[in-house]
Amino acid sequence: MKFRSLHLAIGLLALLPFILASCLKSEEEIPDFNTQLQNDIQAIDNYLASNNIIAVEDISGLRYVLHDDTTSHKPTIDSCVTANYRGLFLSSGVKFDEGAGVSFPLSGVIAGWKIGIPLLDEGDSATLYIPSGYGYGYYGYPPEIPSNANLIFNVSVKKIGNSYRSSDRSCN
């Protein structure tokens, strides 16, 4: 009886990697970042062209339109920023998030904001067209944000601070 249980246990252990692998997505299904980025940039450029929007092309692939251009000071990755924003899906224009007077450390947000927000001065507003890899990427943020979703953010930078105070979620 012990011998049979031992063989059963060994057999199950041997099958465990195959069972687990069948539950996970294979590497072949996950697109290469650069390939996906090129696809995203093409989709964003098509969207901009079809809507007659002239955007600045950042070297990263992010596109942006500056609406209010002041000559204040720009945040760095170490800054705290207070902003108003609205997030939309590029594919449908459906709003998925918005906030007013929201403060955050710039180092703690999606890569698209880490790239786009430092392009703005305090008081500026812009529309950021963010490729999926600089947003929530392949995995998305279920159920709100699907896989490989290109995003549009309308952002207005209200205040730039040196540090984030988590006790009241504000910038100093």
PDB file of C-alpha atoms in Angstrom:
ATOM      1  CA  MET A   1       0.000   0.000   0.000  1.00  0.00           C
ATOM      2  CA  LYS A   2       2.825   2.422   0.865  1.00  0.00           C
ATOM      3  CA  PHE A   3       4.574   1.522  -2.389  1.00  0.00           C
ATOM      4  CA  ARG A   4       1.459   2.349  -4.430  1.00  0.00           C
ATOM      5  CA  SER A   5       0.947   5.689  -2.646  1.00  0.00           C
ATOM      6  CA  LEU A   6       4.586   6.577  -3.218  1.00  0.00           C
ATOM      7  CA  HIS A   7       4.272   5.851  -6.973  1.00  0.00           C
ATOM      8  CA  LEU A   8       1.078   7.899  -7.132  1.00  0.00           C
ATOM      9  CA  ALA A   9       2.761  10.821  -5.377  1.00  0.00           C
ATOM     10  CA  ILE A  10       5.807  10.641  -7.669  1.00  0.00           C
ATOM     11  CA  GLY A  11       3.547  10.451 -10.705  1.00  0.00           C
ATOM     12  CA  LEU A  12       1.593  13.519  -9.591  1.00  0.00           C
ATOM     13  CA  LEU A  13       4.797  15.429  -8.887  1.00  0.00           C
ATOM     14  CA  ALA A  14       6.082  14.551 -12.337  1.00  0.00           C
ATOM     15  CA  LEU A  15       2.864  15.854 -13.923  1.00  0.00           C
ATOM     16  CA  LEU A  16       2.726  19.033 -11.802  1.00  0.00           C
ATOM     17  CA  PRO A  17       4.890  21.177 -14.141  1.00  0.00           C
ATOM     18  CA  PHE A  18       2.712  20.214 -17.116  1.00  0.00           C
ATOM     19  CA  ILE A  19      -0.486  20.942 -15.209  1.00  0.00           C
ATOM     20  CA  LEU A  20       0.776  24.338 -14.057  1.00  0.00           C
ATOM     21  CA  ALA A  21       2.143  25.210 -17.495  1.00  0.00           C
ATOM     22  CA  SER A  22      -1.238  24.564 -19.079  1.00  0.00           C
ATOM     23  CA  CYS A  23      -2.774  27.162 -16.730  1.00  0.00           C
ATOM     24  CA  LEU A  24      -0.251  29.861 -17.646  1.00  0.00           C
ATOM     25  CA  LYS A  25      -0.012  31.707 -20.928  1.00  0.00           C
ATOM     26  CA  SER A  26       2.953  30.633 -22.957  1.00  0.00           C
ATOM     27  CA  GLU A  27       5.722  33.081 -23.764  1.00  0.00           C
ATOM     28  CA  GLU A  28       4.688  32.886 -27.406  1.00  0.00           C
ATOM     29  CA  GLU A  29       1.358  34.505 -26.546  1.00  0.00           C
ATOM     30  CA  ILE A  30       2.979  37.489 -24.811  1.00  0.00           C
ATOM     31  CA  PRO A  31       4.009  39.973 -27.488  1.00  0.00           C
ATOM     32  CA  ASP A  32       7.547  41.328 -27.561  1.00  0.00           C
ATOM     33  CA  PHE A  33       7.575  44.834 -25.996  1.00  0.00           C
ATOM     34  CA  ASN A  34       9.129  46.531 -29.035  1.00  0.00           C
ATOM     35  CA  THR A  35       6.832  44.775 -31.498  1.00  0.00           C
ATOM     36  CA  GLN A  36       3.805  45.745 -29.407  1.00  0.00           C
ATOM     37  CA  LEU A  37       5.147  49.299 -29.070  1.00  0.00           C
ATOM     38  CA  GLN A  38       5.394  49.647 -32.863  1.00  0.00           C
ATOM     39  CA  ASN A  39       1.820  48.324 -33.230  1.00  0.00           C
ATOM     40  CA  ASP A  40       0.623  50.749 -30.549  1.00  0.00           C
ATOM     41  CA  ILE A  41       2.398  53.721 -32.131  1.00  0.00           C
ATOM     42  CA  GLN A  42       0.806  52.858 -35.473  1.00  0.00           C
ATOM     43  CA  ALA A  43      -2.659  52.685 -33.853  1.00  0.00           C
ATOM     44  CA  ILE A  44      -2.087  56.011 -32.059  1.00  0.00           C
ATOM     45  CA  ASP A  45      -0.783  57.689 -35.229  1.00  0.00           C
ATOM     46  CA  ASN A  46      -3.800  56.375 -37.178  1.00  0.00           C
ATOM     47  CA  TYR A  47      -6.121  57.743 -34.483  1.00  0.00           C
ATOM     48  CA  LEU A  48      -4.398  61.137 -34.542  1.00  0.00           C
ATOM     49  CA  ALA A  49      -4.498  61.311 -38.357  1.00  0.00           C
ATOM     50  CA  SER A  50      -8.151  60.287 -38.594  1.00  0.00           C
ATOM     51  CA  ASN A  51      -9.082  62.928 -36.002  1.00  0.00           C
ATOM     52  CA  ASN A  52      -6.855  65.663 -37.510  1.00  0.00           C
ATOM     53  CA  ILE A  53      -4.834  65.953 -34.310  1.00  0.00           C
ATOM     54  CA  ILE A  54      -1.290  67.247 -34.571  1.00  0.00           C
ATOM     55  CA  ALA A  55       0.755  65.819 -31.715  1.00  0.00           C
ATOM     56  CA  VAL A  56       4.363  66.054 -30.650  1.00  0.00           C
ATOM     57  CA  GLU A  57       6.215  62.750 -30.948  1.00  0.00           C
ATOM     58  CA  ASP A  58       8.319  61.909 -27.921  1.00  0.00           C
ATOM     59  CA  ILE A  59      11.298  59.633 -28.573  1.00  0.00           C
ATOM     60  CA  SER A  60       9.678  57.005 -26.303  1.00  0.00           C
ATOM     61  CA  GLY A  61       6.683  56.602 -28.619  1.00  0.00           C
ATOM     62  CA  LEU A  62       4.349  58.641 -26.442  1.00  0.00           C
ATOM     63  CA  ARG A  63       2.474  61.367 -28.313  1.00  0.00           C
ATOM     64  CA  TYR A  64       1.173  64.549 -26.692  1.00  0.00           C
ATOM     65  CA  VAL A  65      -0.660  67.779 -27.399  1.00  0.00           C
ATOM     66  CA  LEU A  66       0.144  70.716 -25.155  1.00  0.00           C
ATOM     67  CA  HIS A  67      -2.947  72.877 -24.463  1.00  0.00           C
ATOM     68  CA  ASP A  68      -1.687  75.416 -21.938  1.00  0.00           C
ATOM     69  CA  ASP A  69       2.012  76.200 -22.088  1.00  0.00           C
ATOM     70  CA  THR A  70       3.442  78.168 -19.179  1.00  0.00           C
ATOM     71  CA  THR A  71       7.042  78.839 -18.299  1.00  0.00           C
ATOM     72  CA  SER A  72       6.998  77.692 -14.726  1.00  0.00           C
ATOM     73  CA  HIS A  73       9.041  74.723 -13.545  1.00  0.00           C
ATOM     74  CA  LYS A  74       8.822  71.110 -14.649  1.00  0.00           C
ATOM     75  CA  PRO A  75       8.574  68.149 -12.285  1.00  0.00           C
ATOM     76  CA  THR A  76      11.250  65.479 -12.096  1.00  0.00           C
ATOM     77  CA  ILE A  77      10.805  61.791 -11.311  1.00  0.00           C
ATOM     78  CA  ASP A  78      11.485  62.724  -7.665  1.00  0.00           C
ATOM     79  CA  SER A  79       8.685  65.322  -7.569  1.00  0.00           C
ATOM     80  CA  CYS A  80       5.226  65.132  -6.140  1.00  0.00           C
ATOM     81  CA  VAL A  81       2.524  66.353  -8.522  1.00  0.00           C
ATOM     82  CA  THR A  82      -1.047  67.483  -7.944  1.00  0.00           C
ATOM     83  CA  ALA A  83      -3.155  67.160 -11.076  1.00  0.00           C
ATOM     84  CA  ASN A  84      -6.586  66.883 -12.590  1.00  0.00           C
ATOM     85  CA  TYR A  85      -6.910  64.059 -15.102  1.00  0.00           C
ATOM     86  CA  ARG A  86      -9.286  61.997 -17.173  1.00  0.00           C
ATOM     87  CA  GLY A  87      -8.341  58.637 -18.685  1.00  0.00           C
ATOM     88  CA  LEU A  88      -9.944  57.263 -21.858  1.00  0.00           C
ATOM     89  CA  PHE A  89      -9.422  54.200 -24.008  1.00  0.00           C
ATOM     90  CA  LEU A  90      -7.989  55.148 -27.404  1.00  0.00           C
ATOM     91  CA  SER A  91     -10.001  52.407 -29.096  1.00  0.00           C
ATOM     92  CA  SER A  92     -13.416  53.518 -27.875  1.00  0.00           C
ATOM     93  CA  GLY A  93     -13.106  56.913 -26.191  1.00  0.00           C
ATOM     94  CA  VAL A  94     -14.742  55.416 -23.096  1.00  0.00           C
ATOM     95  CA  LYS A  95     -13.664  57.010 -19.825  1.00  0.00           C
ATOM     96  CA  PHE A  96     -12.142  54.566 -17.328  1.00  0.00           C
ATOM     97  CA  ASP A  97     -10.833  56.948 -14.645  1.00  0.00           C
ATOM     98  CA  GLU A  98     -10.733  60.569 -13.568  1.00  0.00           C
ATOM     99  CA  GLY A  99      -9.607  62.653 -10.665  1.00  0.00           C
ATOM    100  CA  ALA A 100      -9.409  66.275  -9.530  1.00  0.00           C
ATOM    101  CA  GLY A 101      -6.733  67.643  -7.242  1.00  0.00           C
ATOM    102  CA  VAL A 102      -5.071  64.241  -6.972  1.00  0.00           C
ATOM    103  CA  SER A 103      -1.539  64.264  -5.528  1.00  0.00           C
ATOM    104  CA  PHE A 104       0.982  61.523  -6.200  1.00  0.00           C
ATOM    105  CA  PRO A 105       4.712  60.909  -6.217  1.00  0.00           C
ATOM    106  CA  LEU A 106       5.687  60.869  -9.893  1.00  0.00           C
ATOM    107  CA  SER A 107       7.901  57.849  -9.259  1.00  0.00           C
ATOM    108  CA  GLY A 108       4.812  55.795  -8.348  1.00  0.00           C
ATOM    109  CA  VAL A 109       2.678  56.091 -11.481  1.00  0.00           C
ATOM    110  CA  ILE A 110       2.536  54.345 -14.865  1.00  0.00           C
ATOM    111  CA  ALA A 111       5.508  54.803 -17.190  1.00  0.00           C
ATOM    112  CA  GLY A 112       3.445  56.950 -19.589  1.00  0.00           C
ATOM    113  CA  TRP A 113       2.956  59.511 -16.835  1.00  0.00           C
ATOM    114  CA  LYS A 114       6.611  59.273 -15.815  1.00  0.00           C
ATOM    115  CA  ILE A 115       7.434  60.206 -19.423  1.00  0.00           C
ATOM    116  CA  GLY A 116       4.615  62.691 -20.105  1.00  0.00           C
ATOM    117  CA  ILE A 117       4.170  64.685 -16.889  1.00  0.00           C
ATOM    118  CA  PRO A 118       7.812  65.921 -16.794  1.00  0.00           C
ATOM    119  CA  LEU A 119       7.177  67.503 -20.216  1.00  0.00           C
ATOM    120  CA  LEU A 120       4.694  69.859 -18.536  1.00  0.00           C
ATOM    121  CA  ASP A 121       5.256  72.912 -16.391  1.00  0.00           C
ATOM    122  CA  GLU A 122       3.162  73.724 -13.352  1.00  0.00           C
ATOM    123  CA  GLY A 123      -0.072  75.171 -14.783  1.00  0.00           C
ATOM    124  CA  ASP A 124       0.205  73.320 -18.109  1.00  0.00           C
ATOM    125  CA  SER A 125      -2.389  70.967 -19.492  1.00  0.00           C
ATOM    126  CA  ALA A 126      -1.955  68.360 -22.196  1.00  0.00           C
ATOM    127  CA  THR A 127      -3.412  65.281 -23.782  1.00  0.00           C
ATOM    128  CA  LEU A 128      -1.109  62.270 -23.547  1.00  0.00           C
ATOM    129  CA  TYR A 129      -1.476  59.385 -26.014  1.00  0.00           C
ATOM    130  CA  ILE A 130       0.109  56.457 -24.219  1.00  0.00           C
ATOM    131  CA  PRO A 131       1.139  53.171 -25.875  1.00  0.00           C
ATOM    132  CA  SER A 132      -0.038  50.130 -23.912  1.00  0.00           C
ATOM    133  CA  GLY A 133       3.431  49.139 -22.697  1.00  0.00           C
ATOM    134  CA  TYR A 134       3.743  52.487 -20.927  1.00  0.00           C
ATOM    135  CA  GLY A 135       0.300  52.027 -19.423  1.00  0.00           C
ATOM    136  CA  TYR A 136      -0.856  48.699 -18.060  1.00  0.00           C
ATOM    137  CA  GLY A 137       0.752  46.523 -20.732  1.00  0.00           C
ATOM    138  CA  TYR A 138      -0.043  42.986 -21.683  1.00  0.00           C
ATOM    139  CA  TYR A 139      -1.708  42.114 -18.390  1.00  0.00           C
ATOM    140  CA  GLY A 140      -3.915  45.218 -18.193  1.00  0.00           C
ATOM    141  CA  TYR A 141      -5.671  45.969 -14.929  1.00  0.00           C
ATOM    142  CA  PRO A 142      -8.692  43.654 -14.914  1.00  0.00           C
ATOM    143  CA  PRO A 143     -11.546  44.214 -15.060  1.00  0.00           C
ATOM    144  CA  GLU A 144     -11.216  47.947 -15.796  1.00  0.00           C
ATOM    145  CA  ILE A 145      -8.331  47.980 -18.274  1.00  0.00           C
ATOM    146  CA  PRO A 146      -7.927  45.222 -20.872  1.00  0.00           C
ATOM    147  CA  SER A 147      -4.705  43.771 -22.199  1.00  0.00           C
ATOM    148  CA  ASN A 148      -2.617  46.041 -24.458  1.00  0.00           C
ATOM    149  CA  ALA A 149      -4.939  49.035 -24.124  1.00  0.00           C
ATOM    150  CA  ASN A 150      -3.634  52.284 -25.595  1.00  0.00           C
ATOM    151  CA  LEU A 151      -4.675  55.158 -23.375  1.00  0.00           C
ATOM    152  CA  ILE A 152      -5.512  58.842 -23.655  1.00  0.00           C
ATOM    153  CA  PHE A 153      -5.049  61.048 -20.610  1.00  0.00           C
ATOM    154  CA  ASN A 154      -6.132  64.658 -20.397  1.00  0.00           C
ATOM    155  CA  VAL A 155      -3.877  66.027 -17.658  1.00  0.00           C
ATOM    156  CA  SER A 156      -3.625  69.416 -15.992  1.00  0.00           C
ATOM    157  CA  VAL A 157      -0.677  69.947 -13.627  1.00  0.00           C
ATOM    158  CA  LYS A 158      -1.863  72.114 -10.736  1.00  0.00           C
ATOM    159  CA  LYS A 159       1.065  71.948  -8.336  1.00  0.00           C
ATOM    160  CA  ILE A 160       4.574  70.524  -8.166  1.00  0.00           C
ATOM    161  CA  GLY A 161       6.071  69.711  -4.796  1.00  0.00           C
ATOM    162  CA  ASN A 162       9.230  68.172  -3.440  1.00  0.00           C
ATOM    163  CA  SER A 163       7.679  65.407  -1.385  1.00  0.00           C
ATOM    164  CA  TYR A 164       4.483  63.428  -0.949  1.00  0.00           C
ATOM    165  CA  ARG A 165       2.757  63.362   2.418  1.00  0.00           C
ATOM    166  CA  SER A 166       0.776  60.112   2.615  1.00  0.00           C
ATOM    167  CA  SER A 167      -1.094  61.119   5.775  1.00  0.00           C
ATOM    168  CA  ASP A 168      -3.256  63.545   3.810  1.00  0.00           C
ATOM    169  CA  ARG A 169      -2.214  62.566   0.258  1.00  0.00           C
ATOM    170  CA  SER A 170      -0.740  65.938  -0.569  1.00  0.00           C
ATOM    171  CA  CYS A 171       2.406  67.488  -2.013  1.00  0.00           C
ATOM    172  CA  ASN A 172       4.792  69.624   0.013  1.00  0.00           C
TER     173      ASN A 172
END
